[in-house]
Coordinates of C-alpha atoms and ligand atoms in Angstrom, one line a residue:
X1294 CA 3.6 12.2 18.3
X1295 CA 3.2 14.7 15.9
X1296 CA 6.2 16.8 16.7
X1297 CA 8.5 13.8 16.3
X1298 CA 7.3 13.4 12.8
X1299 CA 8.2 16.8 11.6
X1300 CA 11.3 16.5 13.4
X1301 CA 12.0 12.8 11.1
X1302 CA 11.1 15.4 8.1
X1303 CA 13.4 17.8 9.5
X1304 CA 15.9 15.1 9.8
X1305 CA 15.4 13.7 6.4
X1306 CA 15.4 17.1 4.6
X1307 CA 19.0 17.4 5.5
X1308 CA 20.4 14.4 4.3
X1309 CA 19.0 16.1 0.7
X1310 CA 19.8 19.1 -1.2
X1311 CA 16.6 20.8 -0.1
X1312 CA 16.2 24.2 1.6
X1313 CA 12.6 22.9 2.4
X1314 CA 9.4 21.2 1.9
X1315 CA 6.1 22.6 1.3
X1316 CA 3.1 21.0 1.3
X1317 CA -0.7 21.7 0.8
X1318 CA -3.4 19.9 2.3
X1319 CA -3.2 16.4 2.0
X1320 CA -2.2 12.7 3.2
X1321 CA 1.6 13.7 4.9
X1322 CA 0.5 17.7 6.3
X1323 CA -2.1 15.4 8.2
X1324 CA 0.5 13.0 9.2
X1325 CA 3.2 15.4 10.2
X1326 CA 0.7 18.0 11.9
X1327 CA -2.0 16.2 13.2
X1328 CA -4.2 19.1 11.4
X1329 CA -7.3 18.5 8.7
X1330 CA -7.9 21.1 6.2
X1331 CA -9.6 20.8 2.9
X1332 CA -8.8 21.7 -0.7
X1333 CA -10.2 24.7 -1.4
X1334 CA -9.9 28.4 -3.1
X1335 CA -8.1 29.9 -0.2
X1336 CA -5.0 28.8 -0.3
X1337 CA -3.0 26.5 2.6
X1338 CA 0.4 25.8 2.9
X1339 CA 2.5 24.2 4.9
X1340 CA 6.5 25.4 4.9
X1341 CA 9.4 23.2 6.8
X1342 CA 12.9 24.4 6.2
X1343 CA 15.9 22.7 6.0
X1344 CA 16.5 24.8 9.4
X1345 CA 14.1 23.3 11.1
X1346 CA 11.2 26.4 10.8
X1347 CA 7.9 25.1 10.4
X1348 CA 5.6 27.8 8.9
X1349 CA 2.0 27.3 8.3
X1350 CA 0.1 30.0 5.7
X1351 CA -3.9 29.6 6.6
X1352 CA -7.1 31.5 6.1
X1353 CA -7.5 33.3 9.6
X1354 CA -10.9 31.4 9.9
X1355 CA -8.9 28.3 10.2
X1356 CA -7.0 29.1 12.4
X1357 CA -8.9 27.6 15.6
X1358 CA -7.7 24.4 14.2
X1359 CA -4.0 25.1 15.4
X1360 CA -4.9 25.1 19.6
X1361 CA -3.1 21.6 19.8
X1362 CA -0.1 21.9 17.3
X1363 CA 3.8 21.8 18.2
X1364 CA 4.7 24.9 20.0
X1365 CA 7.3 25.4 17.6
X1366 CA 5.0 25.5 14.6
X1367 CA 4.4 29.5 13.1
X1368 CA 0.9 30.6 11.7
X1369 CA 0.7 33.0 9.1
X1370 CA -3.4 33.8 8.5
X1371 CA -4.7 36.2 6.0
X1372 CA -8.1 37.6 6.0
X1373 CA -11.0 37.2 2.5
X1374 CA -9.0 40.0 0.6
X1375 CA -6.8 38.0 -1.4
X1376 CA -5.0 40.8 -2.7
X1377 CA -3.7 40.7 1.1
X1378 CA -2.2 37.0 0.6
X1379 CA 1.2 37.2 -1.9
X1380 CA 2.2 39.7 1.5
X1381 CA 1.9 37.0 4.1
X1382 CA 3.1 34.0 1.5
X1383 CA 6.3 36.6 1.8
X1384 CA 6.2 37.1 5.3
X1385 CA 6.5 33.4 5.7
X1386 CA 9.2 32.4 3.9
X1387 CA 11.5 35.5 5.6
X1388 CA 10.6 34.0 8.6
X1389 CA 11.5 30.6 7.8
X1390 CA 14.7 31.8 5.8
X1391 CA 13.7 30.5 2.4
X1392 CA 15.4 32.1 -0.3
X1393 CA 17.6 30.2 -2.6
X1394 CA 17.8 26.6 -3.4
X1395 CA 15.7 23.7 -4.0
X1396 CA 12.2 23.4 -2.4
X1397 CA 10.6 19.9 -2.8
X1398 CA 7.0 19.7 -3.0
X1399 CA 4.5 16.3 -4.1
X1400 CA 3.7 16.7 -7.4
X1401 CA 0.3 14.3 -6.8
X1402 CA -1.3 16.8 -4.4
X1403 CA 0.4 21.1 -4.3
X1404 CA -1.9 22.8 -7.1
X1405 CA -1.5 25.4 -9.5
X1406 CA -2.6 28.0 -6.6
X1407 CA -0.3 27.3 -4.1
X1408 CA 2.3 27.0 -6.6
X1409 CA 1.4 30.6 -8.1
X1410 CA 1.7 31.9 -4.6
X1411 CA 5.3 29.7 -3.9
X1412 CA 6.4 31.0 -6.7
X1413 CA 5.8 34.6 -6.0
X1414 CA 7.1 34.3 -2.3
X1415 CA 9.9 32.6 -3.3
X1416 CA 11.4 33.6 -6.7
X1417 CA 14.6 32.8 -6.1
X1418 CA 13.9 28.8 -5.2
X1419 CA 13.3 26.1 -7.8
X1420 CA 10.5 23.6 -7.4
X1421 CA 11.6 19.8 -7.2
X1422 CA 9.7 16.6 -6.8
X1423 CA 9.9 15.3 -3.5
X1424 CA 7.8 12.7 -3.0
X1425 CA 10.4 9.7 -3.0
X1426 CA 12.1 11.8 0.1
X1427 CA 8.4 12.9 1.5
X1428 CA 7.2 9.0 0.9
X1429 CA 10.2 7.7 3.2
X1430 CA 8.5 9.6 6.2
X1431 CA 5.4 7.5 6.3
X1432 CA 6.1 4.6 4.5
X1433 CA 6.6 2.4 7.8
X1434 CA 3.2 2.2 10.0
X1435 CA 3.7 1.8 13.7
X1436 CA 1.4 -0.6 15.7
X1437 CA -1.2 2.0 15.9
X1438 CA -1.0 2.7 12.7
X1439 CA -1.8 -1.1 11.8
X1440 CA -4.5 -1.7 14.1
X1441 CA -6.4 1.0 12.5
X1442 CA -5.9 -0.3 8.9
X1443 CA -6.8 -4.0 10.3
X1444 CA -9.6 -2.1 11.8
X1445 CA -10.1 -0.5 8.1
X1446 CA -10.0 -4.2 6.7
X1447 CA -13.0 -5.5 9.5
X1448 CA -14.9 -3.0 8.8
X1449 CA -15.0 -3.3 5.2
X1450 CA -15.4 -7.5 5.0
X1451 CA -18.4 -7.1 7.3
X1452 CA -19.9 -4.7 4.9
X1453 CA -19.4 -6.8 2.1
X1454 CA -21.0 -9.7 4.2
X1455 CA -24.3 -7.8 4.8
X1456 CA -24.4 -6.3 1.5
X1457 CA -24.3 -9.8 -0.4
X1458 CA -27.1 -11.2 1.5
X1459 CA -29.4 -9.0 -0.3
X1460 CA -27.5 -9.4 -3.4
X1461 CA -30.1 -11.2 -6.4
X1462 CA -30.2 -11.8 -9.9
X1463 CA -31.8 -8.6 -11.5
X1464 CA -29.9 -6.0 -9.4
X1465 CA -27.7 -3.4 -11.0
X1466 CA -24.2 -2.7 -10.3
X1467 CA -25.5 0.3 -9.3
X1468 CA -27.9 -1.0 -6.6
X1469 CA -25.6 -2.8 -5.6
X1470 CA -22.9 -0.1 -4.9
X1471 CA -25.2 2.0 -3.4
X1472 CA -26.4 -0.7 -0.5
X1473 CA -22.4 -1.5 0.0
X1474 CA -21.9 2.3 0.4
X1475 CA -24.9 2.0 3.0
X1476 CA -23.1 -1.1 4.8
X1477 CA -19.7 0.5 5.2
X1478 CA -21.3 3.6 7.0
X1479 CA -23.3 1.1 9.2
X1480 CA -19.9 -1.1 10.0
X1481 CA -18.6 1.8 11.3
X1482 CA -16.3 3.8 8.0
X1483 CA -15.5 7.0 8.1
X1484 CA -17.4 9.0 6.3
X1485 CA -14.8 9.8 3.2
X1486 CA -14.5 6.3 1.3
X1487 CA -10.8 5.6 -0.1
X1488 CA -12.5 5.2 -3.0
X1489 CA -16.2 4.7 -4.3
X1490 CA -16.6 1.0 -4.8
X1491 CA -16.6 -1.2 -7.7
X1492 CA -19.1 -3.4 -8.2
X1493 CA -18.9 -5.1 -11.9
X1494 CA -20.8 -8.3 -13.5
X1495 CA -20.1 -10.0 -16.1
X1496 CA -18.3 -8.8 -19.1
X1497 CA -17.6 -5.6 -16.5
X1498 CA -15.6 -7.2 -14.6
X1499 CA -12.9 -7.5 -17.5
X1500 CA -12.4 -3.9 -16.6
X1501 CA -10.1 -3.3 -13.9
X1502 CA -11.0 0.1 -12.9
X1503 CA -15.1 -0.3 -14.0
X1504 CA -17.8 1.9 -12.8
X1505 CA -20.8 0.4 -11.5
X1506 CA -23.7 0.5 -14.3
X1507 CA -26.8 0.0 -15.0
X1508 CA -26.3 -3.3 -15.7
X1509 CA -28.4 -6.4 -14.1
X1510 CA -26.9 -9.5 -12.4
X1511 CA -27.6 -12.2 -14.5
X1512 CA -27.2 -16.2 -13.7
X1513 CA -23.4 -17.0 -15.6
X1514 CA -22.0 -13.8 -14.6
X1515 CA -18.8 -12.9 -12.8
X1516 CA -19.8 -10.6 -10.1
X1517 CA -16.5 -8.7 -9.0
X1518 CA -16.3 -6.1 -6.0
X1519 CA -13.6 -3.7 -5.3
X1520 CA -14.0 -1.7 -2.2
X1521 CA -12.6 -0.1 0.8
X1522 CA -13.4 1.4 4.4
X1523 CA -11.7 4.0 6.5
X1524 CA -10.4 4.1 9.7
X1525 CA -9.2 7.3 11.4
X1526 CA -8.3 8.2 8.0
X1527 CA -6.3 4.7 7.5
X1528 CA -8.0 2.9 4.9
X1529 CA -8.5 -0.7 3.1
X1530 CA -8.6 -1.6 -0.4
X1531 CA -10.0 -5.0 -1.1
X1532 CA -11.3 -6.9 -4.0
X1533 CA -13.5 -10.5 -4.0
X1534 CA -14.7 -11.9 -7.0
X1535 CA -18.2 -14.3 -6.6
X1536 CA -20.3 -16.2 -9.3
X1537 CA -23.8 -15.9 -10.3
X1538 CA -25.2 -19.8 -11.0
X1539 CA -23.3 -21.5 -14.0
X1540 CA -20.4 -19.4 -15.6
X1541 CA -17.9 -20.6 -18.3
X1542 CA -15.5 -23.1 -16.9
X1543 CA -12.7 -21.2 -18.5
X1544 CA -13.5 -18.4 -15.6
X1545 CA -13.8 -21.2 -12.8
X1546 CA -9.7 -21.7 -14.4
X1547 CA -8.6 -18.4 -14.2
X1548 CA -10.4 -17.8 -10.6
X1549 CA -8.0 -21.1 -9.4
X1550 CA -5.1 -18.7 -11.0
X1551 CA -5.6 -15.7 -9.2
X1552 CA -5.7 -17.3 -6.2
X1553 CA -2.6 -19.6 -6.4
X1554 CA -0.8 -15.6 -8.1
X1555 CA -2.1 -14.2 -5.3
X1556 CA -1.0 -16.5 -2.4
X1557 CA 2.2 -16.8 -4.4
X1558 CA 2.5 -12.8 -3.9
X1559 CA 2.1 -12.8 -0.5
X1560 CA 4.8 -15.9 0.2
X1561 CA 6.9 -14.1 -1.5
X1562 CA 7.4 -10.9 0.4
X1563 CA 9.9 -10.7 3.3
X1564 CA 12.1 -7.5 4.4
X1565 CA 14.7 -6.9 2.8
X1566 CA 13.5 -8.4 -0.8
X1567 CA 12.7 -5.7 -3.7
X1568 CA 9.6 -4.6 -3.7
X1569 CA 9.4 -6.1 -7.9
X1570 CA 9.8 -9.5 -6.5
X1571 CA 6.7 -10.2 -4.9
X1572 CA 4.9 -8.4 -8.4
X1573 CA 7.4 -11.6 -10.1
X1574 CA 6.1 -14.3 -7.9
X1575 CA 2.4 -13.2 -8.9
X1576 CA 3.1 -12.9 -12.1
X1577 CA 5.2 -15.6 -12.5
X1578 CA 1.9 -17.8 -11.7
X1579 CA -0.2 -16.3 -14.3
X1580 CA 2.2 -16.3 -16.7
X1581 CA 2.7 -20.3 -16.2
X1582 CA -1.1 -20.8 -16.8
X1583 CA -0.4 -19.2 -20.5
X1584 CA -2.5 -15.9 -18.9
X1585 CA 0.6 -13.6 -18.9
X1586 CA -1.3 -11.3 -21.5
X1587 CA -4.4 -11.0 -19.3
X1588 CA -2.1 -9.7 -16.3
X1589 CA -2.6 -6.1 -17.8
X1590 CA -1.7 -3.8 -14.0
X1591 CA 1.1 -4.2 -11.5
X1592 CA 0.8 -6.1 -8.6
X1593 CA -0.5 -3.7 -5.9
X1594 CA 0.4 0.1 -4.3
X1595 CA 0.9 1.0 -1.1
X1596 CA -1.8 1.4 1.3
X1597 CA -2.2 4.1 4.2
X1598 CA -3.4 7.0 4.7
X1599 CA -3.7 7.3 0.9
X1600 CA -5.9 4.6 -1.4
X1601 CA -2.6 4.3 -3.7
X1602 CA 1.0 5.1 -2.1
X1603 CA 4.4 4.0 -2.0
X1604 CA 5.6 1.3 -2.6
X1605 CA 4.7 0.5 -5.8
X1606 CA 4.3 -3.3 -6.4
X1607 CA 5.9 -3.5 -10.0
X1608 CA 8.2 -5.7 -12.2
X1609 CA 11.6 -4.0 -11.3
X1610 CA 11.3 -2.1 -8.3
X1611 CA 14.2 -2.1 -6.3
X1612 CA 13.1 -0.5 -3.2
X1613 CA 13.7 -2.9 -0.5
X1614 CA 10.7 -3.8 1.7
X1615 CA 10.7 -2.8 5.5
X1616 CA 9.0 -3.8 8.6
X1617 CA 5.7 -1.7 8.9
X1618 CA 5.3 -1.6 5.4
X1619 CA 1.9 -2.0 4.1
X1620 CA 0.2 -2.7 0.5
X1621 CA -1.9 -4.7 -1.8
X1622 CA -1.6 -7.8 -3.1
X1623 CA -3.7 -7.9 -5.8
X1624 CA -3.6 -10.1 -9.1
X1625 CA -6.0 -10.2 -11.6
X1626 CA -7.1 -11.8 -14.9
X1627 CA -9.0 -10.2 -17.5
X1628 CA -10.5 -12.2 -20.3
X1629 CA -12.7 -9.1 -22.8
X1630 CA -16.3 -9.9 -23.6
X1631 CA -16.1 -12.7 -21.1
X1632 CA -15.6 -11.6 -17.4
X1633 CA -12.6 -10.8 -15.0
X1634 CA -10.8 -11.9 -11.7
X1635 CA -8.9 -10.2 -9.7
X1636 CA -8.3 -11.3 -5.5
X1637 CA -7.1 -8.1 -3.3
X1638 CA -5.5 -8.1 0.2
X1639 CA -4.0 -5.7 2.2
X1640 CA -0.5 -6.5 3.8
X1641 CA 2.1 -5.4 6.3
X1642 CA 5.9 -6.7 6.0
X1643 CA 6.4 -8.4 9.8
X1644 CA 9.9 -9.6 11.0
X1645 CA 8.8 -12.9 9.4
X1646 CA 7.0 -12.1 5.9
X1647 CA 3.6 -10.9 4.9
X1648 CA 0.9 -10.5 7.3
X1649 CA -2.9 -10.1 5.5
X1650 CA -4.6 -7.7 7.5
X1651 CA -7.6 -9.0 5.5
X1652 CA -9.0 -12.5 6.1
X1653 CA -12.6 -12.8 4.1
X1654 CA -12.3 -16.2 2.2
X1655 CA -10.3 -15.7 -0.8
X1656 CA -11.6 -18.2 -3.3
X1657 CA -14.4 -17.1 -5.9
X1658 CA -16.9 -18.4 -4.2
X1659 CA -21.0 -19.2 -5.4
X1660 CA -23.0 -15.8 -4.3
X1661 CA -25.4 -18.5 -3.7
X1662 CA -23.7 -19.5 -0.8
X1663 CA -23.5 -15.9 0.5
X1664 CA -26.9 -14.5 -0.5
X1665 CA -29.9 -14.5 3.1
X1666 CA -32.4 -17.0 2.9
Ligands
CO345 CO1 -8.8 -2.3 -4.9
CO346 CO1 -5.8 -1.7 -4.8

């Protein structure tokens, strides 16, 4: 499976000016290899030429890893001297035929290091973003690609579940991040979160991208989660927002608007549309409600292998949506000093429209209804 996704890279790389790609560990070498490494100080490097010559630059520890990669796939190791690496970062790009031209790398993930080492290997070359051309090769999931991100979705709802029947007036954001963390690993997450969760009350919850506090639940407080599970390294990103007792009726009114922006969103997406129209029919909603202000981040990201990815969900976007493309759907309102909403699925484009791979009730329901007897 693994070799017919280089060969889409090799495929793609010529219909671009490129001589080649390199990449360091990350999101797309896992995709196009089937190989895990970490970041680290040794540096790892992945090299695809225009040609069609995968290299691979590794510490010779690592190198066990490589027993079940394409046969056509060339490892250079190096030992713990690193005076003894510029020499095999040379050796590699001979090999592959890498001297002049363009070589594309993702800005997001290649590091100073590598790029030190790149540039010494390769003087003659000039680095260029690639990650609109590197994007295209995994930016369409194939079915088992999509069960494992539905799989991703169940695994996180049922977390949630379990976490708020435990969930009481008193308890910090904190406490309660912690327990959800607990209840993803029980449901079955892979270890690595996409991200650490957010779990913001009150005023918090104004904050898009909060960090949980020390701050206690109180009765008349939003109580907003944000979190995610992981499955196989395909992940979920998912956001309900609940209420503590009483709360101002003017957030009971913007809950009923985030949910009409977000089913709005996710009517709205069908292939072949830009992706910017379905971030218009969300907005469109909150603008109506005289909220338009309050709207303050784009409509949702892509969702994969990576937490944020393309396609981008924004005003403007003209990339055209494809089947097997997956992102968020994710409106929000966000009212300072007083609380915020924001309702979060996770969707693939089928021949049809938008499928939610996430089904947990969407309306901004009573915690009271949630919480164990
Ligand atoms: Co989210
Ligand atoms: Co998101």
């Amino acid at each position: 499976m693994t070799a017919n996704r280089i060969q889409r890279l090799i495929h793609l790389i010529k219909g671009t000016n490129l001589s080649g790609v390199a990449l360091n560990p990350g999101p797309t070498l896992t995709y196009l290899t089937g190989l895990h490494f970490h970041l680290m100080e040794r540096p790892t490097v992945l090299l695809v030429s225009a040609g069609g010559h995968i290299g691979l630059v590794l510490p010779a520890l690592e190198s066990a890893k490589l027993a079940h990669t394409p046969g056509d796939l060339h490892a250079f190791t190096y030992g713990e001297d690193p005076a003894s690496w510029p020499d095999v970062f040379k050796r590699a790009a001979q090999d592959l035929n890498l001297a002049v031209g363009e070589i594309g790398v993702e800005p997001t993930q290649l590091r100073f290091l590598e790029l030190m080492y790149l540039q010494n290997a390769l003087p003659g070359m000039t680095f260029v973003d690639a990650s609109h051309s590197l994007a295209a090769v995994r930016i369409t999931k194939d079915q088992n690609e999509i069960a494992k991100m539905r799989q991703a979705a169940m695994i996180a709802q049922s977390a949630l579940i379990e976490t708020l029947k435990g969930v009481r007036p008193g308890m910090t954001e904190k406490v309660v991040a912690n327990e959800l963390i607990i209840q993803l690993m029980r449901a079955g997450s892979d270890p690595g979160l996409p991200f650490s969760p957010i779990v913001a009350f009150g005023e918090n919850s104004a904050n898009p991208h909060a960090v949980p506090t020390d701050r206690v639940l109180n009765p008349g407080d939003l109580l907003l989660v944000d979190w995610g599970a992981s499955c196989d390294g395909y992940l979920s990103d998912i956001t309900r927002t609940f209420t503590c007792g009483e709360v101002d009726p003017e957030l009971i009114k913007i809950a009923g608007v985030v949910l009409s922006a977000n089913a709005a969103g996710r009517a709205a997406g069908k292939p072949g549309l830009p992706a910017g129209e379905v971030d218009r029919a969300a907005r469109s909603v909150i603008a109506a409600a005289g909220y338009g202000d309050a709207f303050i981040h784009r409509t949702g990201h892509g969702l994969g292998l990576e937490a944020h990815e393309a396609p981008y969900i924004y005003d403007g976007n003209q990339q055209r949506l494809t089947l097997g493309m997956t992102f968020t759907v994710e409106p929000g309102i966000y009212l300072p000093g007083k609380g915020g909403v924001r309702i979060e699925d996770d969707v693939v484009v089928t021949g049809t429209g938008l499928e939610s791979l996430t089904d947990m009730p969407r309306e901004v329901r009573p915690l009271e209804d949630l919480m164990g007897a």
